[in-house]
PDB file of C-alpha atoms in Angstrom:
ATOM      1  CA  MET A  18      42.779  -4.265  10.559  1.00 50.00           C
ATOM      2  CA  ASP A  19      41.164  -0.635  11.633  1.00 56.00           C
ATOM      3  CA  LEU A  20      37.906  -0.343   9.517  1.00 57.00           C
ATOM      4  CA  SER A  21      36.874   2.524  11.602  1.00 60.00           C
ATOM      5  CA  ASN A  22      35.660   5.621   9.316  1.00 63.00           C
ATOM      6  CA  SER A  23      36.627   3.728   6.063  1.00 77.00           C
ATOM      7  CA  ASN A  24      34.504   2.896   2.939  1.00 87.00           C
ATOM      8  CA  THR A  25      34.922  -0.702   3.588  1.00 86.00           C
ATOM      9  CA  ALA A  26      33.237  -0.361   6.969  1.00 87.00           C
ATOM     10  CA  LYS A  27      30.370   1.229   5.273  1.00 90.00           C
ATOM     11  CA  ASN A  28      30.131  -1.186   2.349  1.00 91.00           C
ATOM     12  CA  LEU A  29      30.262  -4.148   5.480  1.00 90.00           C
ATOM     13  CA  GLU A  30      27.176  -2.390   7.030  1.00 93.00           C
ATOM     14  CA  ALA A  31      25.366  -2.142   3.674  1.00 94.00           C
ATOM     15  CA  ALA A  32      26.325  -5.699   2.944  1.00 94.00           C
ATOM     16  CA  PHE A  33      25.186  -6.966   6.152  1.00 95.00           C
ATOM     17  CA  GLY A  34      21.786  -5.157   5.887  1.00 95.00           C
ATOM     18  CA  GLY A  35      21.312  -6.542   2.328  1.00 95.00           C
ATOM     19  CA  GLU A  36      22.075 -10.246   3.434  1.00 95.00           C
ATOM     20  CA  SER A  37      19.727  -9.977   6.545  1.00 96.00           C
ATOM     21  CA  MET A  38      17.042  -8.406   4.457  1.00 97.00           C
ATOM     22  CA  ALA A  39      17.454 -11.340   2.082  1.00 95.00           C
ATOM     23  CA  ASN A  40      17.336 -13.857   4.964  1.00 96.00           C
ATOM     24  CA  ARG A  41      13.940 -12.308   6.033  1.00 96.00           C
ATOM     25  CA  LYS A  42      12.470 -12.067   2.495  1.00 97.00           C
ATOM     26  CA  TYR A  43      13.340 -15.598   1.429  1.00 96.00           C
ATOM     27  CA  LEU A  44      11.887 -16.896   4.836  1.00 97.00           C
ATOM     28  CA  PHE A  45       8.767 -15.003   3.967  1.00 97.00           C
ATOM     29  CA  PHE A  46       8.779 -16.569   0.434  1.00 96.00           C
ATOM     30  CA  ALA A  47       9.282 -20.044   1.900  1.00 96.00           C
ATOM     31  CA  GLU A  48       6.070 -19.519   4.095  1.00 96.00           C
ATOM     32  CA  VAL A  49       4.076 -18.402   1.063  1.00 97.00           C
ATOM     33  CA  THR A  50       5.331 -21.124  -1.311  1.00 95.00           C
ATOM     34  CA  LYS A  51       4.643 -23.608   1.713  1.00 96.00           C
ATOM     35  CA  GLN A  52       1.026 -22.340   1.994  1.00 96.00           C
ATOM     36  CA  LEU A  53       0.820 -22.859  -1.880  1.00 96.00           C
ATOM     37  CA  GLY A  54       1.577 -26.600  -1.550  1.00 96.00           C
ATOM     38  CA  MET A  55       4.941 -25.994  -3.225  1.00 94.00           C
ATOM     39  CA  LYS A  56       7.169 -28.079  -0.696  1.00 94.00           C
ATOM     40  CA  ASP A  57      10.351 -28.285  -2.989  1.00 93.00           C
ATOM     41  CA  LEU A  58      10.334 -24.250  -3.735  1.00 93.00           C
ATOM     42  CA  SER A  59       9.580 -23.555  -0.058  1.00 94.00           C
ATOM     43  CA  LYS A  60      12.610 -25.689   0.937  1.00 94.00           C
ATOM     44  CA  LEU A  61      14.649 -23.908  -1.789  1.00 93.00           C
ATOM     45  CA  PHE A  62      13.832 -20.479  -0.171  1.00 94.00           C
ATOM     46  CA  LYS A  63      14.616 -21.880   3.180  1.00 95.00           C
ATOM     47  CA  ASP A  64      17.927 -23.182   2.518  1.00 93.00           C
ATOM     48  CA  THR A  65      18.921 -20.078   0.621  1.00 94.00           C
ATOM     49  CA  ALA A  66      17.690 -17.989   3.605  1.00 95.00           C
ATOM     50  CA  ASN A  67      20.118 -19.932   5.947  1.00 94.00           C
ATOM     51  CA  GLN A  68      22.952 -19.323   3.485  1.00 93.00           C
ATOM     52  CA  GLU A  69      22.130 -15.704   3.410  1.00 94.00           C
ATOM     53  CA  THR A  70      22.357 -15.888   7.141  1.00 94.00           C
ATOM     54  CA  GLU A  71      25.942 -17.128   6.998  1.00 93.00           C
ATOM     55  CA  HIS A  72      26.964 -14.396   4.806  1.00 93.00           C
ATOM     56  CA  ALA A  73      25.436 -11.805   7.140  1.00 93.00           C
ATOM     57  CA  PHE A  74      27.235 -13.412  10.183  1.00 94.00           C
ATOM     58  CA  ALA A  75      30.443 -13.315   8.264  1.00 92.00           C
ATOM     59  CA  HIS A  76      30.166  -9.520   7.576  1.00 92.00           C
ATOM     60  CA  PHE A  77      29.247  -8.979  11.186  1.00 94.00           C
ATOM     61  CA  ARG A  78      32.138 -10.723  12.393  1.00 92.00           C
ATOM     62  CA  LEU A  79      34.507  -8.188  10.356  1.00 91.00           C
ATOM     63  CA  MET A  80      32.252  -5.401  11.565  1.00 92.00           C
ATOM     64  CA  HIS A  81      32.668  -6.283  15.327  1.00 93.00           C
ATOM     65  CA  PRO A  82      35.601  -8.686  16.022  1.00 92.00           C
ATOM     66  CA  GLU A  83      35.256  -8.027  19.530  1.00 93.00           C
ATOM     67  CA  LEU A  84      32.179 -10.288  19.604  1.00 94.00           C
ATOM     68  CA  VAL A  85      34.061 -13.382  17.821  1.00 93.00           C
ATOM     69  CA  VAL A  86      34.412 -16.091  20.231  1.00 94.00           C
ATOM     70  CA  ASP A  87      37.126 -18.643  18.959  1.00 91.00           C
ATOM     71  CA  ASP A  88      37.772 -20.658  22.085  1.00 94.00           C
ATOM     72  CA  VAL A  89      35.132 -20.102  24.699  1.00 94.00           C
ATOM     73  CA  ASP A  90      37.075 -22.238  27.121  1.00 94.00           C
ATOM     74  CA  SER A  91      39.909 -19.751  27.218  1.00 94.00           C
ATOM     75  CA  LEU A  92      37.599 -16.857  28.290  1.00 92.00           C
ATOM     76  CA  THR A  93      37.439 -15.573  31.789  1.00 90.00           C
ATOM     77  CA  GLU A  94      34.033 -14.888  33.565  1.00 87.00           C
ATOM     78  CA  GLU A  95      34.878 -11.235  33.129  1.00 87.00           C
ATOM     79  CA  GLN A  96      35.469 -11.662  29.371  1.00 91.00           C
ATOM     80  CA  LYS A  97      32.470 -13.487  28.910  1.00 91.00           C
ATOM     81  CA  LYS A  98      30.494 -10.954  30.684  1.00 88.00           C
ATOM     82  CA  SER A  99      32.249  -8.194  28.759  1.00 88.00           C
ATOM     83  CA  ILE A 100      31.367  -9.906  25.271  1.00 90.00           C
ATOM     84  CA  ALA A 101      27.657 -10.162  26.484  1.00 89.00           C
ATOM     85  CA  ALA A 102      27.395  -6.462  27.704  1.00 87.00           C
ATOM     86  CA  ARG A 103      28.597  -5.284  24.368  1.00 89.00           C
ATOM     87  CA  CYS A 104      25.829  -7.465  22.504  1.00 89.00           C
ATOM     88  CA  LEU A 105      23.369  -5.761  24.859  1.00 87.00           C
ATOM     89  CA  GLU A 106      24.845  -2.425  24.299  1.00 87.00           C
ATOM     90  CA  LEU A 107      24.229  -2.926  20.554  1.00 90.00           C
ATOM     91  CA  ALA A 108      20.967  -3.841  20.985  1.00 87.00           C
ATOM     92  CA  VAL A 109      20.020  -1.019  23.070  1.00 85.00           C
ATOM     93  CA  GLU A 110      21.404   1.294  20.439  1.00 87.00           C
ATOM     94  CA  GLY A 111      19.608  -0.454  17.700  1.00 88.00           C
ATOM     95  CA  GLU A 112      16.353  -0.369  19.322  1.00 87.00           C
ATOM     96  CA  THR A 113      16.380   2.884  20.660  1.00 84.00           C
ATOM     97  CA  TYR A 114      17.378   4.360  17.291  1.00 85.00           C
ATOM     98  CA  GLU A 115      14.102   2.585  16.055  1.00 87.00           C
ATOM     99  CA  TYR A 116      11.668   3.874  18.718  1.00 82.00           C
ATOM    100  CA  GLU A 117      13.358   7.488  18.911  1.00 82.00           C
ATOM    101  CA  THR A 118      14.262   8.349  15.495  1.00 85.00           C
ATOM    102  CA  MET A 119      13.435   5.630  12.657  1.00 84.00           C
ATOM    103  CA  TYR A 120       9.655   4.871  13.318  1.00 80.00           C
ATOM    104  CA  PRO A 121       8.724   8.334  14.578  1.00 80.00           C
ATOM    105  CA  GLY A 122      10.293   9.781  11.219  1.00 80.00           C
ATOM    106  CA  PHE A 123       8.771   6.994   8.992  1.00 79.00           C
ATOM    107  CA  THR A 124       5.353   7.853  10.879  1.00 75.00           C
ATOM    108  CA  GLU A 125       5.545  11.657   9.908  1.00 75.00           C
ATOM    109  CA  GLN A 126       6.554  10.862   6.281  1.00 77.00           C
ATOM    110  CA  ALA A 127       3.730   8.294   5.809  1.00 72.00           C
ATOM    111  CA  ARG A 128       1.345  10.971   7.137  1.00 70.00           C
ATOM    112  CA  ALA A 129       2.855  13.489   4.989  1.00 76.00           C
ATOM    113  CA  ASP A 130       2.691  11.204   1.837  1.00 74.00           C
ATOM    114  CA  ARG A 131      -1.127  10.350   2.631  1.00 60.00           C
ATOM    115  CA  ASP A 132      -1.946  14.105   2.892  1.00 51.00           C
ATOM    116  CA  GLY A 133       0.043  15.148  -0.164  1.00 48.00           C
ATOM    117  CA  LYS A 134       0.482  12.511  -2.883  1.00 48.00           C
ATOM    118  CA  ALA A 135      -2.528  10.167  -2.320  1.00 40.00           C
ATOM    119  CA  GLU A 136      -4.613  13.140  -1.849  1.00 39.00           C
ATOM    120  CA  GLU A 137      -3.577  14.444  -5.505  1.00 45.00           C
ATOM    121  CA  GLU A 138      -4.023  11.293  -7.023  1.00 41.00           C
ATOM    122  CA  PHE A 139      -7.735  10.896  -5.511  1.00 35.00           C
ATOM    123  CA  LYS A 140      -8.539  13.773  -7.977  1.00 43.00           C
ATOM    124  CA  THR A 141      -7.545  11.902 -10.908  1.00 50.00           C
ATOM    125  CA  GLN A 142      -8.063   8.053 -10.078  1.00 44.00           C
ATOM    126  CA  GLU A 143     -10.787   8.045  -7.125  1.00 49.00           C
ATOM    127  CA  GLU A 144     -10.421   4.464  -6.376  1.00 56.00           C
ATOM    128  CA  GLU A 145      -6.821   4.017  -6.570  1.00 56.00           C
ATOM    129  CA  SER A 146      -6.062   7.221  -4.264  1.00 51.00           C
ATOM    130  CA  ARG A 147      -8.530   5.759  -1.818  1.00 55.00           C
ATOM    131  CA  GLU A 148      -6.466   2.557  -1.733  1.00 62.00           C
ATOM    132  CA  HIS A 149      -3.208   4.513  -1.482  1.00 58.00           C
ATOM    133  CA  ALA A 150      -4.599   6.599   1.315  1.00 59.00           C
ATOM    134  CA  ASP A 151      -5.532   3.460   3.294  1.00 66.00           C
ATOM    135  CA  MET A 152      -2.392   1.990   2.796  1.00 65.00           C
ATOM    136  CA  PHE A 153      -0.619   5.173   4.057  1.00 62.00           C
ATOM    137  CA  ARG A 154      -2.711   5.434   6.969  1.00 64.00           C
ATOM    138  CA  LYS A 155      -2.158   1.773   7.809  1.00 72.00           C
ATOM    139  CA  ALA A 156       1.552   2.319   7.659  1.00 71.00           C
ATOM    140  CA  THR A 157       1.218   5.325   9.857  1.00 68.00           C
ATOM    141  CA  HIS A 158      -0.515   3.599  12.229  1.00 74.00           C
ATOM    142  CA  ASN A 159       1.554   0.492  12.412  1.00 76.00           C
ATOM    143  CA  PHE A 160       4.721   2.716  12.534  1.00 74.00           C
ATOM    144  CA  GLY A 161       3.333   4.365  15.636  1.00 77.00           C
ATOM    145  CA  LEU A 162       2.808   0.845  17.242  1.00 82.00           C
ATOM    146  CA  LEU A 163       6.213  -0.273  16.301  1.00 81.00           C
ATOM    147  CA  THR A 164       7.609   2.670  18.230  1.00 81.00           C
ATOM    148  CA  SER A 165       6.208   1.416  21.517  1.00 83.00           C
ATOM    149  CA  ILE A 166       7.549  -2.101  20.686  1.00 86.00           C
ATOM    150  CA  GLU A 167      11.229  -0.916  19.986  1.00 86.00           C
ATOM    151  CA  HIS A 168      10.941   1.000  23.371  1.00 87.00           C
ATOM    152  CA  HIS A 169      10.125  -2.366  25.077  1.00 87.00           C
ATOM    153  CA  HIS A 170      12.669  -4.186  23.444  1.00 88.00           C
ATOM    154  CA  ALA A 171      15.255  -1.405  24.302  1.00 89.00           C
ATOM    155  CA  ARG A 172      14.044  -1.496  27.944  1.00 87.00           C
ATOM    156  CA  GLN A 173      14.394  -5.217  27.998  1.00 87.00           C
ATOM    157  CA  TYR A 174      18.060  -5.207  26.669  1.00 89.00           C
ATOM    158  CA  THR A 175      18.833  -2.309  29.247  1.00 90.00           C
ATOM    159  CA  VAL A 176      17.423  -4.327  32.150  1.00 88.00           C
ATOM    160  CA  ALA A 177      19.512  -7.177  31.143  1.00 89.00           C
ATOM    161  CA  LEU A 178      22.730  -5.346  30.584  1.00 90.00           C
ATOM    162  CA  GLU A 179      22.170  -3.891  34.086  1.00 89.00           C
ATOM    163  CA  ALA A 180      21.703  -7.206  35.608  1.00 89.00           C
ATOM    164  CA  LEU A 181      25.137  -8.201  34.106  1.00 88.00           C
ATOM    165  CA  ASP A 182      26.629  -5.654  36.494  1.00 86.00           C
ATOM    166  CA  GLY A 183      24.860  -6.757  39.571  1.00 88.00           C
ATOM    167  CA  LYS A 184      21.833  -4.437  39.438  1.00 89.00           C
ATOM    168  CA  THR A 185      18.512  -5.723  40.790  1.00 86.00           C
ATOM    169  CA  ALA A 186      15.632  -5.754  38.131  1.00 82.00           C
ATOM    170  CA  PRO A 187      13.038  -3.216  38.762  1.00 84.00           C
ATOM    171  CA  GLU A 188       9.788  -4.536  40.051  1.00 86.00           C
ATOM    172  CA  LYS A 189       7.043  -5.080  37.502  1.00 86.00           C
ATOM    173  CA  LYS A 190       3.303  -5.337  38.002  1.00 88.00           C
ATOM    174  CA  ALA A 191       0.013  -5.346  35.864  1.00 86.00           C
ATOM    175  CA  SER A 192      -2.504  -2.648  36.567  1.00 87.00           C
ATOM    176  CA  ASP A 193      -5.578  -3.379  38.635  1.00 87.00           C
ATOM    177  CA  ASP A 194      -7.697  -1.289  36.359  1.00 91.00           C
ATOM    178  CA  PRO A 195      -8.933  -2.824  33.038  1.00 89.00           C
ATOM    179  CA  LYS A 196      -9.346   0.804  31.721  1.00 91.00           C
ATOM    180  CA  THR A 197      -5.639   1.321  31.914  1.00 92.00           C
ATOM    181  CA  GLN A 198      -4.261  -2.237  31.602  1.00 94.00           C
ATOM    182  CA  LYS A 199      -1.920  -2.592  28.566  1.00 94.00           C
ATOM    183  CA  TRP A 200      -1.688  -6.090  27.055  1.00 95.00           C
ATOM    184  CA  ILE A 201       1.285  -7.487  24.882  1.00 94.00           C
ATOM    185  CA  CYS A 202       1.213  -9.788  22.084  1.00 93.00           C
ATOM    186  CA  ARG A 203       3.354 -12.625  22.828  1.00 93.00           C
ATOM    187  CA  GLN A 204       4.363 -13.356  19.134  1.00 90.00           C
ATOM    188  CA  CYS A 205       5.492  -9.954  18.195  1.00 90.00           C
ATOM    189  CA  SER A 206       5.426  -7.717  21.406  1.00 90.00           C
ATOM    190  CA  MET A 207       2.719  -5.223  20.022  1.00 91.00           C
ATOM    191  CA  ILE A 208       1.433  -3.396  23.094  1.00 92.00           C
ATOM    192  CA  TYR A 209      -2.316  -2.718  23.248  1.00 94.00           C
ATOM    193  CA  ASP A 210      -3.331   0.423  25.010  1.00 94.00           C
ATOM    194  CA  PRO A 211      -7.153   0.493  26.073  1.00 95.00           C
ATOM    195  CA  VAL A 212      -6.646   4.435  26.347  1.00 94.00           C
ATOM    196  CA  ALA A 213      -5.786   4.457  22.620  1.00 92.00           C
ATOM    197  CA  GLY A 214      -7.704   1.837  21.588  1.00 94.00           C
ATOM    198  CA  ASP A 215      -7.380   0.174  17.927  1.00 93.00           C
ATOM    199  CA  PRO A 216      -9.502   2.484  15.854  1.00 89.00           C
ATOM    200  CA  ASP A 217      -8.384   0.917  12.407  1.00 86.00           C
ATOM    201  CA  SER A 218      -9.771  -2.329  13.466  1.00 89.00           C
ATOM    202  CA  GLY A 219     -12.905  -0.652  14.933  1.00 92.00           C
ATOM    203  CA  ILE A 220     -11.926  -0.615  18.446  1.00 94.00           C
ATOM    204  CA  ALA A 221     -12.798   2.668  20.050  1.00 95.00           C
ATOM    205  CA  PRO A 222     -10.318   4.760  22.376  1.00 95.00           C
ATOM    206  CA  GLY A 223     -11.238   3.716  26.077  1.00 95.00           C
ATOM    207  CA  THR A 224     -12.005  -0.033  25.427  1.00 96.00           C
ATOM    208  CA  ALA A 225     -10.753  -2.452  27.975  1.00 96.00           C
ATOM    209  CA  PHE A 226      -9.124  -5.674  26.503  1.00 96.00           C
ATOM    210  CA  GLU A 227     -11.712  -7.740  27.921  1.00 95.00           C
ATOM    211  CA  ASP A 228     -14.289  -5.810  25.868  1.00 96.00           C
ATOM    212  CA  ILE A 229     -12.473  -6.177  22.566  1.00 96.00           C
ATOM    213  CA  PRO A 230     -14.299  -8.885  20.205  1.00 96.00           C
ATOM    214  CA  GLU A 231     -12.699 -12.355  20.211  1.00 95.00           C
ATOM    215  CA  ASP A 232     -12.011 -12.286  16.470  1.00 95.00           C
ATOM    216  CA  TRP A 233      -9.953  -9.142  16.730  1.00 96.00           C
ATOM    217  CA  HIS A 234      -6.340  -9.986  15.562  1.00 94.00           C
ATOM    218  CA  CYS A 235      -2.914  -8.053  16.157  1.00 93.00           C
ATOM    219  CA  PRO A 236      -2.815  -5.169  13.886  1.00 90.00           C
ATOM    220  CA  ILE A 237       1.221  -5.953  13.357  1.00 88.00           C
ATOM    221  CA  CYS A 238       1.310  -9.716  13.009  1.00 88.00           C
ATOM    222  CA  ASN A 239      -2.124 -10.966  12.986  1.00 88.00           C
ATOM    223  CA  ALA A 240      -2.144 -13.106  16.090  1.00 92.00           C
ATOM    224  CA  THR A 241      -5.325 -13.975  17.667  1.00 95.00           C
ATOM    225  CA  LYS A 242      -6.537 -12.223  20.833  1.00 96.00           C
ATOM    226  CA  LYS A 243      -5.491 -15.327  22.836  1.00 96.00           C
ATOM    227  CA  THR A 244      -2.023 -14.558  22.091  1.00 95.00           C
ATOM    228  CA  PHE A 245      -2.114 -11.700  24.396  1.00 96.00           C
ATOM    229  CA  MET A 246      -1.060 -11.375  27.971  1.00 95.00           C
ATOM    230  CA  PRO A 247      -1.458  -8.618  30.495  1.00 94.00           C
ATOM    231  CA  TYR A 248       1.561  -6.208  30.263  1.00 93.00           C
ATOM    232  CA  GLU A 249       3.718  -5.748  33.480  1.00 90.00           C
ATOM    233  CA  GLU A 250       5.252  -2.256  33.800  1.00 87.00           C
ATOM    234  CA  GLU A 251       7.898  -1.215  35.865  1.00 81.00           C
ATOM    235  CA  GLN A 252       6.990   0.359  39.370  1.00 71.00           C
ATOM    236  CA  GLU A 253       8.026   3.731  40.347  1.00 64.00           C
ATOM    237  CA  THR A 254      10.232   3.753  43.341  1.00 55.00           C
ATOM    238  CA  ALA A 255       8.728   5.912  46.141  1.00 48.00           C
ATOM    239  CA  VAL A 256      11.345   8.657  47.137  1.00 45.00           C
ATOM    240  CA  ALA A 257      11.885   9.001  50.731  1.00 45.00           C
ATOM    241  CA  ALA A 258      10.868  12.673  52.208  1.00 44.00           C
TER     242      ALA A 258
END
């Protein structure tokens, strides 16, 4: 069935998004209720999250029938490679949209909201407006951080896609200069750049990772400093004269 450019295709995409969001939301609720000591309620949320995943998968299979594998043994190596490549292409497409369009747009909107609506409320309800301004400032900062994360994810998928075609992965190396060496969170891929620092957490620009206090946490996922590792960046290939 050809669903291209149909309302059903749009509805499937919306349904997939809704079920996917429900899955992550219920997993979050499961974690919260687990912390509260409500094991039965936590299990209910987790079980429901798994069911929402199955719903989302069912929608996605209809959206992308080229990825449905009924009998893996009947596939040639070339067919397997083609399916894997399509997965990577879709992943690159999604991550690129996030770092090029979605998060930069969110960043600008958050900045605009902070300067506009929050400032107006400040005049009538000072404390509430201050809280809103802090919230929007934090959102602006986090969206900016997420932009680099999604760029990193997209690049990883691109390298994996190129590897399927036999291309050698580019050489990566950590910087020898602590003032420029970036560090990446193993839990969420947030990248700490010493040039920018983390002003929202009291870390001034130009602060090397080693000089950050040990009680500092990842501004995205709240992981500890020990969760970070040196970020290896691709080396530029020298061009022969």
